[in-house]
Amino acid sequence: MSGSRVIHSHARETLIETTPIQFQPHRGEEPIEGIQRSPRDGSAATQRHHWRTASREALRTHQLLRLNELLSRAVSEQPFYRDRFASVRLPLESLDELGCLPLLSKSELTRSGVVPICGLPAARYVRLHQTSGTSGEPLRILDTQEDWQWWLDTWQYVLDAADISSSDVAFMAFSYGPFIGFWTAHESLVARGAMVIAGGGMPSVTRLHAIAGCSATVLCCTPTYALHLAATAAEHGLNPANSTVSRIIVAGEPGGSVPEVRDQIESAWNATVIDHCGATEIGPWGVGSREGKGLHVIESEFIAETIVFDDSSPRGRHSAEGELAELVITGLGRHGAPAIRYRTGDLVRARASEDPQNRFLFLDGGILGRGDDMIVIRGVNIFPSTIEAIVRATSATAEFRVTHICGEGLAELRVEVEGTEPLADQLRSAFREKLGLRVDVQPVSLDSLPRFEAKSRRWVYQRGSR
């Protein structure tokens, strides 16, 4: 069902023999203009629909007003930005002047051990979350109550894409630690009127029983974990395609917009995958396209720039349409910890949207990789998502690990995959066909490689000889 946005509401067989818990949905209004909404979400839902379909001119006018409000508050309330923008003439007269503001990098946020963009009095903050630490030391970010409400309001765009209503039951396959992960999803679903089941601290098989017992209609997890749950179900003689889950909201990894990964999840669960992207530093900025081929930047709440940094433009230049570039984001509603022109490190190909129901900027293929993750093997540029797409096209659920070996000679890749020699041989052929490279693929025993509920860490970097 790849690319399909049809949500099946009819009942299916339960995953396992159990007595489902019955939840009574709230009485709400009927959907308007294709938007499923709860009684508490009417006018806000209409506004979201307005901005999704607004003209580029109207959207830019809206962004400029929000940006100048953000800059005014940042300069008056935040010592970091008061010094940073001391020579900048405010307010800006056009979004074309955005380039006069300096870019913000993660290294600036970690340099002193104190996050400088969280400069309000401590008593103003009510939430602390931290980054996953996949690209360095975890970064702790604070939010005021106003900021947190902005997170929840912006997340409603994701719930719109998933057609969430007050009759839904959402299961959160999430650890509920300090990583922001699906905390905002949980509270946004509650605000929507949906029933939410916290699935932290459970083994995978227990989660499968809980999904069935609560008749969950929505599953929230990483793409990797959705596949892992499906594999666990198969090991126990269960079939997730027979569950009541009809939508899976994924985040934390690029798999939701990788066709091979998406197809495998949708096939295993007989459910529609909705991709989402966000970051602790900047907020929930992206939602998957209706066709599942990429991400839309939620431009009512964020300004996105795509900038190319290369030898001819070391300070950066704005990309042409479809050109590989780094995503730079400015969040417009987070005043307690404003990230203005933040370099995400994510590589994307931006294009004008061709969907009349969502005119927000389209990132073809979603997040293609990170600038610091791209490696070159014998002249071929390779991202982690490239390897995962090839593996998933060969095996839906096999766990794998990639070692990037950098020695005195040519760089090489080694892929360990749980399975048999025939599977390893299939992968060798697939890598040769898709990349034009001979990749060392080694079969390893089942359950010998680590699993991850949050962002997976499948890449290992090794210096020296094999």
CSV table of C-alpha atoms in Angstrom, one decimal:
chain,number,residue,atom,x,y,z
A,1,MET,CA,0.0,0.0,0.0
A,2,SER,CA,2.9,2.3,-0.6
A,3,GLY,CA,1.9,5.8,-1.5
A,4,SER,CA,-1.7,5.2,-0.5
A,5,ARG,CA,-3.4,7.7,1.9
A,6,VAL,CA,-6.6,5.7,2.3
A,7,ILE,CA,-7.3,5.0,5.9
A,8,HIS,CA,-9.2,1.8,6.5
A,9,SER,CA,-11.7,2.2,9.3
A,10,HIS,CA,-13.2,-1.3,9.1
A,11,ALA,CA,-12.4,-3.7,11.8
A,12,ARG,CA,-9.7,-6.3,11.2
A,13,GLU,CA,-8.8,-9.5,13.1
A,14,THR,CA,-7.0,-8.9,16.3
A,15,LEU,CA,-3.3,-9.5,16.4
A,16,ILE,CA,-3.7,-12.2,19.1
A,17,GLU,CA,-6.6,-13.7,21.0
A,18,THR,CA,-7.5,-11.2,23.7
A,19,THR,CA,-10.4,-9.2,25.0
A,20,PRO,CA,-10.0,-5.7,23.6
A,21,ILE,CA,-10.5,-2.7,26.0
A,22,GLN,CA,-13.4,-0.6,24.7
A,23,PHE,CA,-12.9,3.2,24.6
A,24,GLN,CA,-15.8,5.5,24.0
A,25,PRO,CA,-14.9,8.3,21.6
A,26,HIS,CA,-15.7,11.9,22.3
A,27,ARG,CA,-18.6,13.4,20.4
A,28,GLY,CA,-17.1,15.8,18.0
A,29,GLU,CA,-18.0,17.7,14.8
A,30,GLU,CA,-17.9,16.2,11.4
A,31,PRO,CA,-14.7,16.8,9.3
A,32,ILE,CA,-14.5,20.0,7.4
A,33,GLU,CA,-12.6,20.4,4.1
A,34,GLY,CA,-10.9,17.1,4.5
A,35,ILE,CA,-9.7,17.8,8.0
A,36,GLN,CA,-10.5,15.3,10.8
A,37,ARG,CA,-10.9,17.3,14.0
A,38,SER,CA,-11.9,17.1,17.6
A,39,PRO,CA,-14.4,19.6,19.1
A,40,ARG,CA,-11.5,21.5,20.7
A,41,ASP,CA,-9.6,21.9,17.5
A,42,GLY,CA,-12.1,23.5,15.1
A,43,SER,CA,-10.8,27.0,14.4
A,44,ALA,CA,-7.1,25.9,14.7
A,45,ALA,CA,-7.7,23.1,12.1
A,46,THR,CA,-9.2,25.7,9.7
A,47,GLN,CA,-6.1,27.9,10.2
A,48,ARG,CA,-3.8,25.0,9.5
A,49,HIS,CA,-5.7,24.2,6.3
A,50,HIS,CA,-5.5,27.9,5.3
A,51,TRP,CA,-1.7,28.0,5.6
A,52,ARG,CA,-1.1,24.6,3.9
A,53,THR,CA,-2.9,25.9,0.8
A,54,ALA,CA,-1.9,29.6,1.0
A,55,SER,CA,-0.1,31.4,-1.8
A,56,ARG,CA,3.6,31.8,-1.6
A,57,GLU,CA,3.2,35.6,-1.3
A,58,ALA,CA,0.7,35.3,1.7
A,59,LEU,CA,3.0,32.8,3.4
A,60,ARG,CA,6.1,35.0,3.1
A,61,THR,CA,4.2,38.0,4.5
A,62,HIS,CA,3.1,35.8,7.4
A,63,GLN,CA,6.6,34.5,8.0
A,64,LEU,CA,8.1,38.1,7.9
A,65,LEU,CA,5.7,39.3,10.6
A,66,ARG,CA,6.4,36.3,12.8
A,67,LEU,CA,10.2,36.6,12.2
A,68,ASN,CA,10.3,40.3,13.2
A,69,GLU,CA,8.3,39.5,16.3
A,70,LEU,CA,10.8,36.7,17.1
A,71,LEU,CA,13.8,38.9,16.5
A,72,SER,CA,12.3,41.8,18.7
A,73,ARG,CA,11.7,39.5,21.6
A,74,ALA,CA,15.1,37.7,21.2
A,75,VAL,CA,17.0,41.0,21.2
A,76,SER,CA,15.1,42.3,24.2
A,77,GLU,CA,15.0,39.1,26.3
A,78,GLN,CA,18.0,37.1,25.4
A,79,PRO,CA,21.6,38.3,26.1
A,80,PHE,CA,23.0,36.0,23.5
A,81,TYR,CA,21.0,37.5,20.7
A,82,ARG,CA,21.3,41.1,22.0
A,83,ASP,CA,25.0,40.8,21.4
A,84,ARG,CA,24.7,38.7,18.3
A,85,PHE,CA,22.4,41.1,16.4
A,86,ALA,CA,23.8,44.4,17.8
A,87,SER,CA,24.8,45.6,14.3
A,88,VAL,CA,21.7,44.3,12.5
A,89,ARG,CA,19.0,46.9,11.6
A,90,LEU,CA,15.7,45.7,12.8
A,91,PRO,CA,12.9,45.1,11.9
A,92,LEU,CA,13.7,43.4,8.6
A,93,GLU,CA,11.9,44.8,5.6
A,94,SER,CA,11.9,41.5,3.6
A,95,LEU,CA,12.8,37.9,4.0
A,96,ASP,CA,15.5,38.5,1.5
A,97,GLU,CA,17.4,40.2,4.3
A,98,LEU,CA,17.4,37.0,6.4
A,99,GLY,CA,20.9,36.4,5.1
A,100,CYS,CA,22.3,39.4,7.0
A,101,LEU,CA,21.8,37.3,10.2
A,102,PRO,CA,24.6,35.0,11.1
A,103,LEU,CA,24.2,31.2,10.9
A,104,LEU,CA,23.9,29.3,14.1
A,105,SER,CA,25.8,26.0,14.5
A,106,LYS,CA,25.5,23.3,17.1
A,107,SER,CA,29.0,23.9,18.2
A,108,GLU,CA,28.0,27.4,19.4
A,109,LEU,CA,25.4,25.8,21.6
A,110,THR,CA,27.8,23.4,23.2
A,111,ARG,CA,30.9,25.5,23.5
A,112,SER,CA,30.5,26.7,27.0
A,113,GLY,CA,28.5,23.9,28.5
A,114,VAL,CA,25.5,26.2,28.9
A,115,VAL,CA,23.1,26.5,26.0
A,116,PRO,CA,23.2,30.3,25.3
A,117,ILE,CA,19.8,30.5,23.5
A,118,CYS,CA,18.0,29.5,26.8
A,119,GLY,CA,18.6,32.9,28.3
A,120,LEU,CA,15.4,33.7,30.2
A,121,PRO,CA,15.2,33.5,34.0
A,122,ALA,CA,15.2,29.9,35.1
A,123,ALA,CA,11.8,30.2,36.7
A,124,ARG,CA,10.3,30.8,33.2
A,125,TYR,CA,11.2,27.3,32.0
A,126,VAL,CA,9.0,24.2,32.7
A,127,ARG,CA,10.5,21.5,30.4
A,128,LEU,CA,14.0,20.1,29.9
A,129,HIS,CA,14.8,17.7,27.1
A,130,GLN,CA,18.0,16.6,25.4
A,131,THR,CA,19.2,15.6,22.0
A,132,SER,CA,19.8,11.9,21.3
A,133,GLY,CA,23.6,12.4,21.3
A,134,THR,CA,24.0,10.5,18.0
A,135,SER,CA,26.4,13.2,16.7
A,136,GLY,CA,28.1,14.2,19.9
A,137,GLU,CA,27.4,15.0,23.5
A,138,PRO,CA,23.7,15.3,24.3
A,139,LEU,CA,22.4,18.9,24.3
A,140,ARG,CA,19.9,20.0,26.9
A,141,ILE,CA,17.3,22.5,25.8
A,142,LEU,CA,14.7,24.2,27.9
A,143,ASP,CA,11.1,25.2,27.1
A,144,THR,CA,8.7,27.7,28.6
A,145,GLN,CA,5.0,26.8,28.9
A,146,GLU,CA,4.4,29.1,25.9
A,147,ASP,CA,7.1,27.2,23.9
A,148,TRP,CA,5.7,23.8,24.8
A,149,GLN,CA,2.2,24.8,23.7
A,150,TRP,CA,3.7,25.9,20.4
A,151,TRP,CA,5.3,22.4,20.0
A,152,LEU,CA,1.9,20.8,20.6
A,153,ASP,CA,0.1,23.2,18.3
A,154,THR,CA,2.6,22.6,15.5
A,155,TRP,CA,2.4,18.8,16.0
A,156,GLN,CA,-1.2,19.0,15.0
A,157,TYR,CA,-0.1,19.3,11.4
A,158,VAL,CA,1.4,15.8,11.7
A,159,LEU,CA,-1.9,14.5,13.3
A,160,ASP,CA,-3.8,16.1,10.4
A,161,ALA,CA,-1.7,14.1,7.9
A,162,ALA,CA,-2.5,10.9,9.9
A,163,ASP,CA,-6.2,11.7,10.0
A,164,ILE,CA,-6.3,11.5,13.8
A,165,SER,CA,-9.6,11.9,15.5
A,166,SER,CA,-11.0,11.6,19.0
A,167,SER,CA,-12.0,8.0,18.2
A,168,ASP,CA,-8.4,6.9,17.8
A,169,VAL,CA,-6.3,4.9,20.2
A,170,ALA,CA,-2.6,5.6,19.9
A,171,PHE,CA,0.2,3.3,21.3
A,172,MET,CA,3.5,5.0,22.0
A,173,ALA,CA,6.4,2.5,21.6
A,174,PHE,CA,8.8,5.0,23.2
A,175,SER,CA,11.0,4.9,26.3
A,176,TYR,CA,9.9,8.2,27.8
A,177,GLY,CA,13.4,9.3,28.8
A,178,PRO,CA,14.8,12.8,28.5
A,179,PHE,CA,15.1,12.5,24.7
A,180,ILE,CA,12.2,14.6,23.4
A,181,GLY,CA,11.2,11.8,21.0
A,182,PHE,CA,7.4,11.3,21.1
A,183,TRP,CA,6.7,13.4,24.3
A,184,THR,CA,5.2,16.0,22.1
A,185,ALA,CA,3.3,13.5,20.1
A,186,HIS,CA,1.8,12.0,23.3
A,187,GLU,CA,0.5,15.4,24.6
A,188,SER,CA,-0.6,16.5,21.1
A,189,LEU,CA,-2.7,13.4,20.8
A,190,VAL,CA,-4.3,14.0,24.2
A,191,ALA,CA,-5.1,17.6,23.1
A,192,ARG,CA,-6.7,16.1,20.0
A,193,GLY,CA,-9.0,14.0,22.2
A,194,ALA,CA,-7.4,10.6,21.3
A,195,MET,CA,-6.8,7.9,23.8
A,196,VAL,CA,-3.0,7.5,24.4
A,197,ILE,CA,-1.3,4.3,25.7
A,198,ALA,CA,2.2,4.8,27.1
A,199,GLY,CA,4.3,1.9,26.1
A,200,GLY,CA,7.5,2.7,27.9
A,201,GLY,CA,9.5,0.0,29.8
A,202,MET,CA,8.0,-2.9,28.0
A,203,PRO,CA,9.6,-5.8,26.0
A,204,SER,CA,8.6,-5.9,22.4
A,205,VAL,CA,6.3,-8.9,22.8
A,206,THR,CA,4.5,-7.2,25.7
A,207,ARG,CA,4.0,-4.2,23.5
A,208,LEU,CA,2.4,-6.4,20.8
A,209,HIS,CA,0.0,-7.8,23.4
A,210,ALA,CA,-0.8,-4.3,24.6
A,211,ILE,CA,-1.5,-3.0,21.1
A,212,ALA,CA,-3.9,-5.9,20.6
A,213,GLY,CA,-5.5,-5.6,24.0
A,214,CYS,CA,-6.2,-1.9,23.7
A,215,SER,CA,-7.3,-2.2,20.0
A,216,ALA,CA,-4.7,0.5,19.1
A,217,THR,CA,-5.4,2.2,15.7
A,218,VAL,CA,-2.2,4.3,15.7
A,219,LEU,CA,1.4,3.3,16.4
A,220,CYS,CA,4.1,5.9,17.1
A,221,CYS,CA,7.8,4.7,16.9
A,222,THR,CA,10.9,4.9,14.8
A,223,PRO,CA,11.0,3.1,11.4
A,224,THR,CA,13.5,0.6,12.7
A,225,TYR,CA,11.4,-0.3,15.6
A,226,ALA,CA,8.2,-0.7,13.5
A,227,LEU,CA,10.1,-3.4,11.5
A,228,HIS,CA,11.5,-4.9,14.7
A,229,LEU,CA,8.0,-5.2,16.2
A,230,ALA,CA,6.9,-6.9,13.0
A,231,ALA,CA,9.8,-9.4,13.2
A,232,THR,CA,9.1,-10.1,16.9
A,233,ALA,CA,5.5,-10.7,16.0
A,234,ALA,CA,6.5,-13.3,13.3
A,235,GLU,CA,8.8,-15.0,15.8
A,236,HIS,CA,5.8,-15.5,18.1
A,237,GLY,CA,3.5,-16.7,15.4
A,238,LEU,CA,1.6,-13.4,15.2
A,239,ASN,CA,0.6,-11.3,12.2
A,240,PRO,CA,0.7,-7.5,12.7
A,241,ALA,CA,-1.2,-7.1,9.4
A,242,ASN,CA,-4.3,-8.5,11.2
A,243,SER,CA,-4.1,-5.9,14.0
A,244,THR,CA,-6.3,-2.8,14.4
A,245,VAL,CA,-3.4,-0.5,13.6
A,246,SER,CA,-4.1,1.4,10.4
A,247,ARG,CA,-1.6,4.3,10.7
A,248,ILE,CA,2.1,4.4,11.9
A,249,ILE,CA,3.6,7.7,12.7
A,250,VAL,CA,7.4,7.4,12.4
A,251,ALA,CA,10.2,9.8,13.3
A,252,GLY,CA,13.8,9.8,14.5
A,253,GLU,CA,15.3,8.3,11.3
A,254,PRO,CA,14.9,8.9,7.6
A,255,GLY,CA,13.2,5.6,6.8
A,256,GLY,CA,9.6,7.0,6.6
A,257,SER,CA,10.5,8.7,3.3
A,258,VAL,CA,12.8,5.9,2.0
A,259,PRO,CA,10.5,3.9,-0.3
A,260,GLU,CA,12.1,0.5,0.4
A,261,VAL,CA,11.8,1.0,4.2
A,262,ARG,CA,8.3,2.5,4.0
A,263,ASP,CA,7.0,-0.3,1.7
A,264,GLN,CA,8.3,-2.9,4.1
A,265,ILE,CA,6.6,-1.3,7.1
A,266,GLU,CA,3.3,-0.8,5.3
A,267,SER,CA,3.3,-4.3,4.0
A,268,ALA,CA,4.1,-5.9,7.4
A,269,TRP,CA,1.5,-3.9,9.2
A,270,ASN,CA,-1.1,-3.3,6.4
A,271,ALA,CA,-1.1,0.3,7.6
A,272,THR,CA,-0.2,3.7,6.2
A,273,VAL,CA,3.1,5.3,7.3
A,274,ILE,CA,3.2,9.0,8.1
A,275,ASP,CA,6.7,10.5,8.3
A,276,HIS,CA,7.7,13.3,10.6
A,277,CYS,CA,10.9,15.1,11.3
A,278,GLY,CA,11.9,17.5,14.1
A,279,ALA,CA,14.8,18.3,16.4
A,280,THR,CA,15.2,19.2,20.0
A,281,GLU,CA,17.0,22.4,19.1
A,282,ILE,CA,14.4,23.7,16.6
A,283,GLY,CA,11.0,21.9,17.0
A,284,PRO,CA,8.7,19.7,14.9
A,285,TRP,CA,9.4,21.2,11.5
A,286,GLY,CA,8.4,18.5,9.0
A,287,VAL,CA,5.5,16.2,8.0
A,288,GLY,CA,5.4,13.5,5.3
A,289,SER,CA,3.8,14.1,2.0
A,290,ARG,CA,0.6,12.4,1.0
A,291,GLU,CA,2.4,10.2,-1.5
A,292,GLY,CA,5.1,9.3,1.0
A,293,LYS,CA,7.9,10.5,-1.2
A,294,GLY,CA,9.3,13.2,1.0
A,295,LEU,CA,8.7,15.8,3.7
A,296,HIS,CA,6.9,19.2,3.7
A,297,VAL,CA,8.4,21.9,5.9
A,298,ILE,CA,5.7,23.4,8.1
A,299,GLU,CA,6.3,26.9,6.8
A,300,SER,CA,3.6,28.6,8.9
A,301,GLU,CA,5.9,27.9,11.9
A,302,PHE,CA,9.4,27.7,10.3
A,303,ILE,CA,11.5,29.4,7.7
A,304,ALA,CA,13.6,26.9,5.7
A,305,GLU,CA,16.7,27.8,3.7
A,306,THR,CA,18.7,25.3,1.6
A,307,ILE,CA,22.3,26.4,1.4
A,308,VAL,CA,25.2,24.9,-0.5
A,309,PHE,CA,28.6,25.1,1.2
A,310,ASP,CA,31.4,24.1,-1.1
A,311,ASP,CA,34.9,25.3,-2.2
A,312,SER,CA,33.5,28.0,-4.4
A,313,SER,CA,31.0,29.2,-1.7
A,314,PRO,CA,32.6,28.5,1.7
A,315,ARG,CA,30.2,30.9,3.4
A,316,GLY,CA,27.3,29.3,1.6
A,317,ARG,CA,24.9,30.1,-1.3
A,318,HIS,CA,21.2,29.4,-1.7
A,319,SER,CA,20.7,26.2,-3.7
A,320,ALA,CA,18.9,25.8,-7.0
A,321,GLU,CA,15.7,23.8,-7.1
A,322,GLY,CA,16.5,20.1,-6.6
A,323,GLU,CA,20.2,20.8,-5.8
A,324,LEU,CA,21.7,18.9,-2.8
A,325,ALA,CA,22.0,21.4,0.0
A,326,GLU,CA,22.1,21.7,3.8
A,327,LEU,CA,18.8,22.6,5.5
A,328,VAL,CA,18.9,25.7,7.6
A,329,ILE,CA,15.8,26.3,9.8
A,330,THR,CA,14.4,29.2,11.8
A,331,GLY,CA,11.6,28.3,14.2
A,332,LEU,CA,9.1,31.2,14.5
A,333,GLY,CA,7.2,30.3,17.7
A,334,ARG,CA,9.8,29.2,20.3
A,335,HIS,CA,10.7,32.4,22.2
A,336,GLY,CA,12.3,30.9,25.3
A,337,ALA,CA,15.0,29.1,23.2
A,338,PRO,CA,15.0,30.6,19.7
A,339,ALA,CA,17.1,28.9,17.1
A,340,ILE,CA,17.6,31.5,14.4
A,341,ARG,CA,19.2,30.3,11.1
A,342,TYR,CA,20.2,27.0,12.7
A,343,ARG,CA,22.4,24.7,10.6
A,344,THR,CA,20.8,21.3,11.0
A,345,GLY,CA,23.5,19.4,9.1
A,346,ASP,CA,20.8,17.6,7.2
A,347,LEU,CA,21.1,17.3,3.4
A,348,VAL,CA,18.0,17.7,1.3
A,349,ARG,CA,16.8,18.5,-2.2
A,350,ALA,CA,14.1,21.2,-2.0
A,351,ARG,CA,11.4,21.7,-4.6
A,352,ALA,CA,8.3,23.7,-5.0
A,353,SER,CA,5.3,21.6,-3.9
A,354,GLU,CA,3.0,20.3,-6.7
A,355,ASP,CA,0.3,19.2,-4.2
A,356,PRO,CA,-2.5,21.8,-4.2
A,357,GLN,CA,-3.6,20.5,-0.7
A,358,ASN,CA,-0.1,21.2,0.7
A,359,ARG,CA,1.9,24.0,-0.8
A,360,PHE,CA,4.6,24.0,1.9
A,361,LEU,CA,8.2,23.6,0.6
A,362,PHE,CA,8.8,19.9,-0.4
A,363,LEU,CA,12.0,18.0,0.4
A,364,ASP,CA,12.2,15.3,-2.2
A,365,GLY,CA,13.1,12.0,-0.5
A,366,GLY,CA,13.0,13.7,3.0
A,367,ILE,CA,16.3,13.8,4.8
A,368,LEU,CA,18.9,12.3,2.5
A,369,GLY,CA,21.7,12.2,5.0
A,370,ARG,CA,23.9,14.4,7.1
A,371,GLY,CA,26.8,16.3,5.8
A,372,ASP,CA,29.0,14.7,8.4
A,373,ASP,CA,27.6,11.2,7.6
A,374,MET,CA,28.3,11.2,3.9
A,375,ILE,CA,31.3,9.0,3.0
A,376,VAL,CA,33.1,8.5,-0.3
A,377,ILE,CA,34.0,5.0,-1.3
A,378,ARG,CA,36.0,4.9,-4.5
A,379,GLY,CA,34.4,8.0,-5.8
A,380,VAL,CA,30.8,7.1,-4.9
A,381,ASN,CA,29.0,9.3,-2.4
A,382,ILE,CA,27.1,7.1,0.1
A,383,PHE,CA,24.7,8.0,2.9
A,384,PRO,CA,23.4,5.7,5.6
A,385,SER,CA,19.9,5.9,4.0
A,386,THR,CA,21.4,4.5,0.8
A,387,ILE,CA,22.7,1.4,2.5
A,388,GLU,CA,19.4,0.9,4.4
A,389,ALA,CA,17.3,1.2,1.3
A,390,ILE,CA,19.4,-1.6,-0.4
A,391,VAL,CA,19.2,-3.8,2.7
A,392,ARG,CA,15.5,-3.3,3.1
A,393,ALA,CA,14.8,-4.1,-0.6
A,394,THR,CA,16.5,-7.4,0.0
A,395,SER,CA,15.2,-8.2,3.6
A,396,ALA,CA,12.4,-6.5,5.4
A,397,THR,CA,13.6,-7.1,8.9
A,398,ALA,CA,17.2,-8.4,9.0
A,399,GLU,CA,19.3,-6.4,11.5
A,400,PHE,CA,22.6,-5.1,10.1
A,401,ARG,CA,25.6,-3.0,11.0
A,402,VAL,CA,28.0,-1.1,8.7
A,403,THR,CA,31.6,-0.5,9.5
A,404,HIS,CA,33.4,2.3,7.6
A,405,ILE,CA,37.1,1.4,7.5
A,406,CYS,CA,39.5,4.2,6.9
A,407,GLY,CA,43.1,3.2,6.6
A,408,GLU,CA,46.2,4.3,4.7
A,409,GLY,CA,44.8,2.9,1.5
A,410,LEU,CA,41.3,3.1,0.0
A,411,ALA,CA,38.3,3.5,2.4
A,412,GLU,CA,36.1,0.4,2.5
A,413,LEU,CA,32.7,-0.7,3.8
A,414,ARG,CA,31.9,-3.9,5.7
A,415,VAL,CA,28.3,-4.9,6.3
A,416,GLU,CA,27.3,-7.4,8.9
A,417,VAL,CA,23.8,-8.8,8.5
A,418,GLU,CA,21.9,-11.3,10.6
A,419,GLY,CA,21.1,-14.2,8.4
A,420,THR,CA,22.5,-16.9,6.2
A,421,GLU,CA,25.1,-16.9,3.5
A,422,PRO,CA,22.5,-16.8,0.7
A,423,LEU,CA,21.2,-13.5,2.1
A,424,ALA,CA,24.7,-12.1,2.3
A,425,ASP,CA,25.3,-13.1,-1.3
A,426,GLN,CA,22.0,-11.4,-2.4
A,427,LEU,CA,23.2,-8.2,-0.7
A,428,ARG,CA,26.7,-8.4,-2.3
A,429,SER,CA,24.9,-8.5,-5.7
A,430,ALA,CA,22.5,-5.7,-4.8
A,431,PHE,CA,25.4,-3.4,-3.7
A,432,ARG,CA,27.3,-4.2,-6.8
A,433,GLU,CA,24.2,-3.4,-9.0
A,434,LYS,CA,23.1,-0.3,-7.1
A,435,LEU,CA,26.4,1.3,-6.2
A,436,GLY,CA,28.9,-0.3,-8.6
A,437,LEU,CA,31.0,-1.4,-5.6
A,438,ARG,CA,32.1,-4.7,-4.1
A,439,VAL,CA,31.0,-4.5,-0.5
A,440,ASP,CA,32.3,-7.0,2.1
A,441,VAL,CA,29.0,-8.6,3.4
A,442,GLN,CA,29.4,-10.9,6.4
A,443,PRO,CA,26.5,-13.1,7.7
A,444,VAL,CA,26.3,-13.2,11.5
A,445,SER,CA,24.0,-15.1,13.9
A,446,LEU,CA,20.5,-14.0,14.8
A,447,ASP,CA,20.2,-11.6,17.7
A,448,SER,CA,24.0,-10.9,17.7
A,449,LEU,CA,23.6,-7.2,16.7
A,450,PRO,CA,22.2,-4.5,19.0
A,451,ARG,CA,18.6,-3.2,18.7
A,452,PHE,CA,17.4,0.3,19.3
A,453,GLU,CA,14.0,1.7,20.2
A,454,ALA,CA,15.0,5.3,19.5
A,455,LYS,CA,17.5,6.4,16.8
A,456,SER,CA,19.4,3.4,15.6
A,457,ARG,CA,23.2,3.5,15.6
A,458,ARG,CA,24.2,1.1,12.9
A,459,TRP,CA,27.3,2.8,11.6
A,460,VAL,CA,30.7,2.2,13.1
A,461,TYR,CA,33.9,4.1,12.1
A,462,GLN,CA,37.2,2.2,12.3
A,463,ARG,CA,40.6,3.5,11.5
A,464,GLY,CA,43.3,1.1,10.4
A,465,SER,CA,43.4,-2.1,8.5
A,466,ARG,CA,40.6,-4.7,8.5
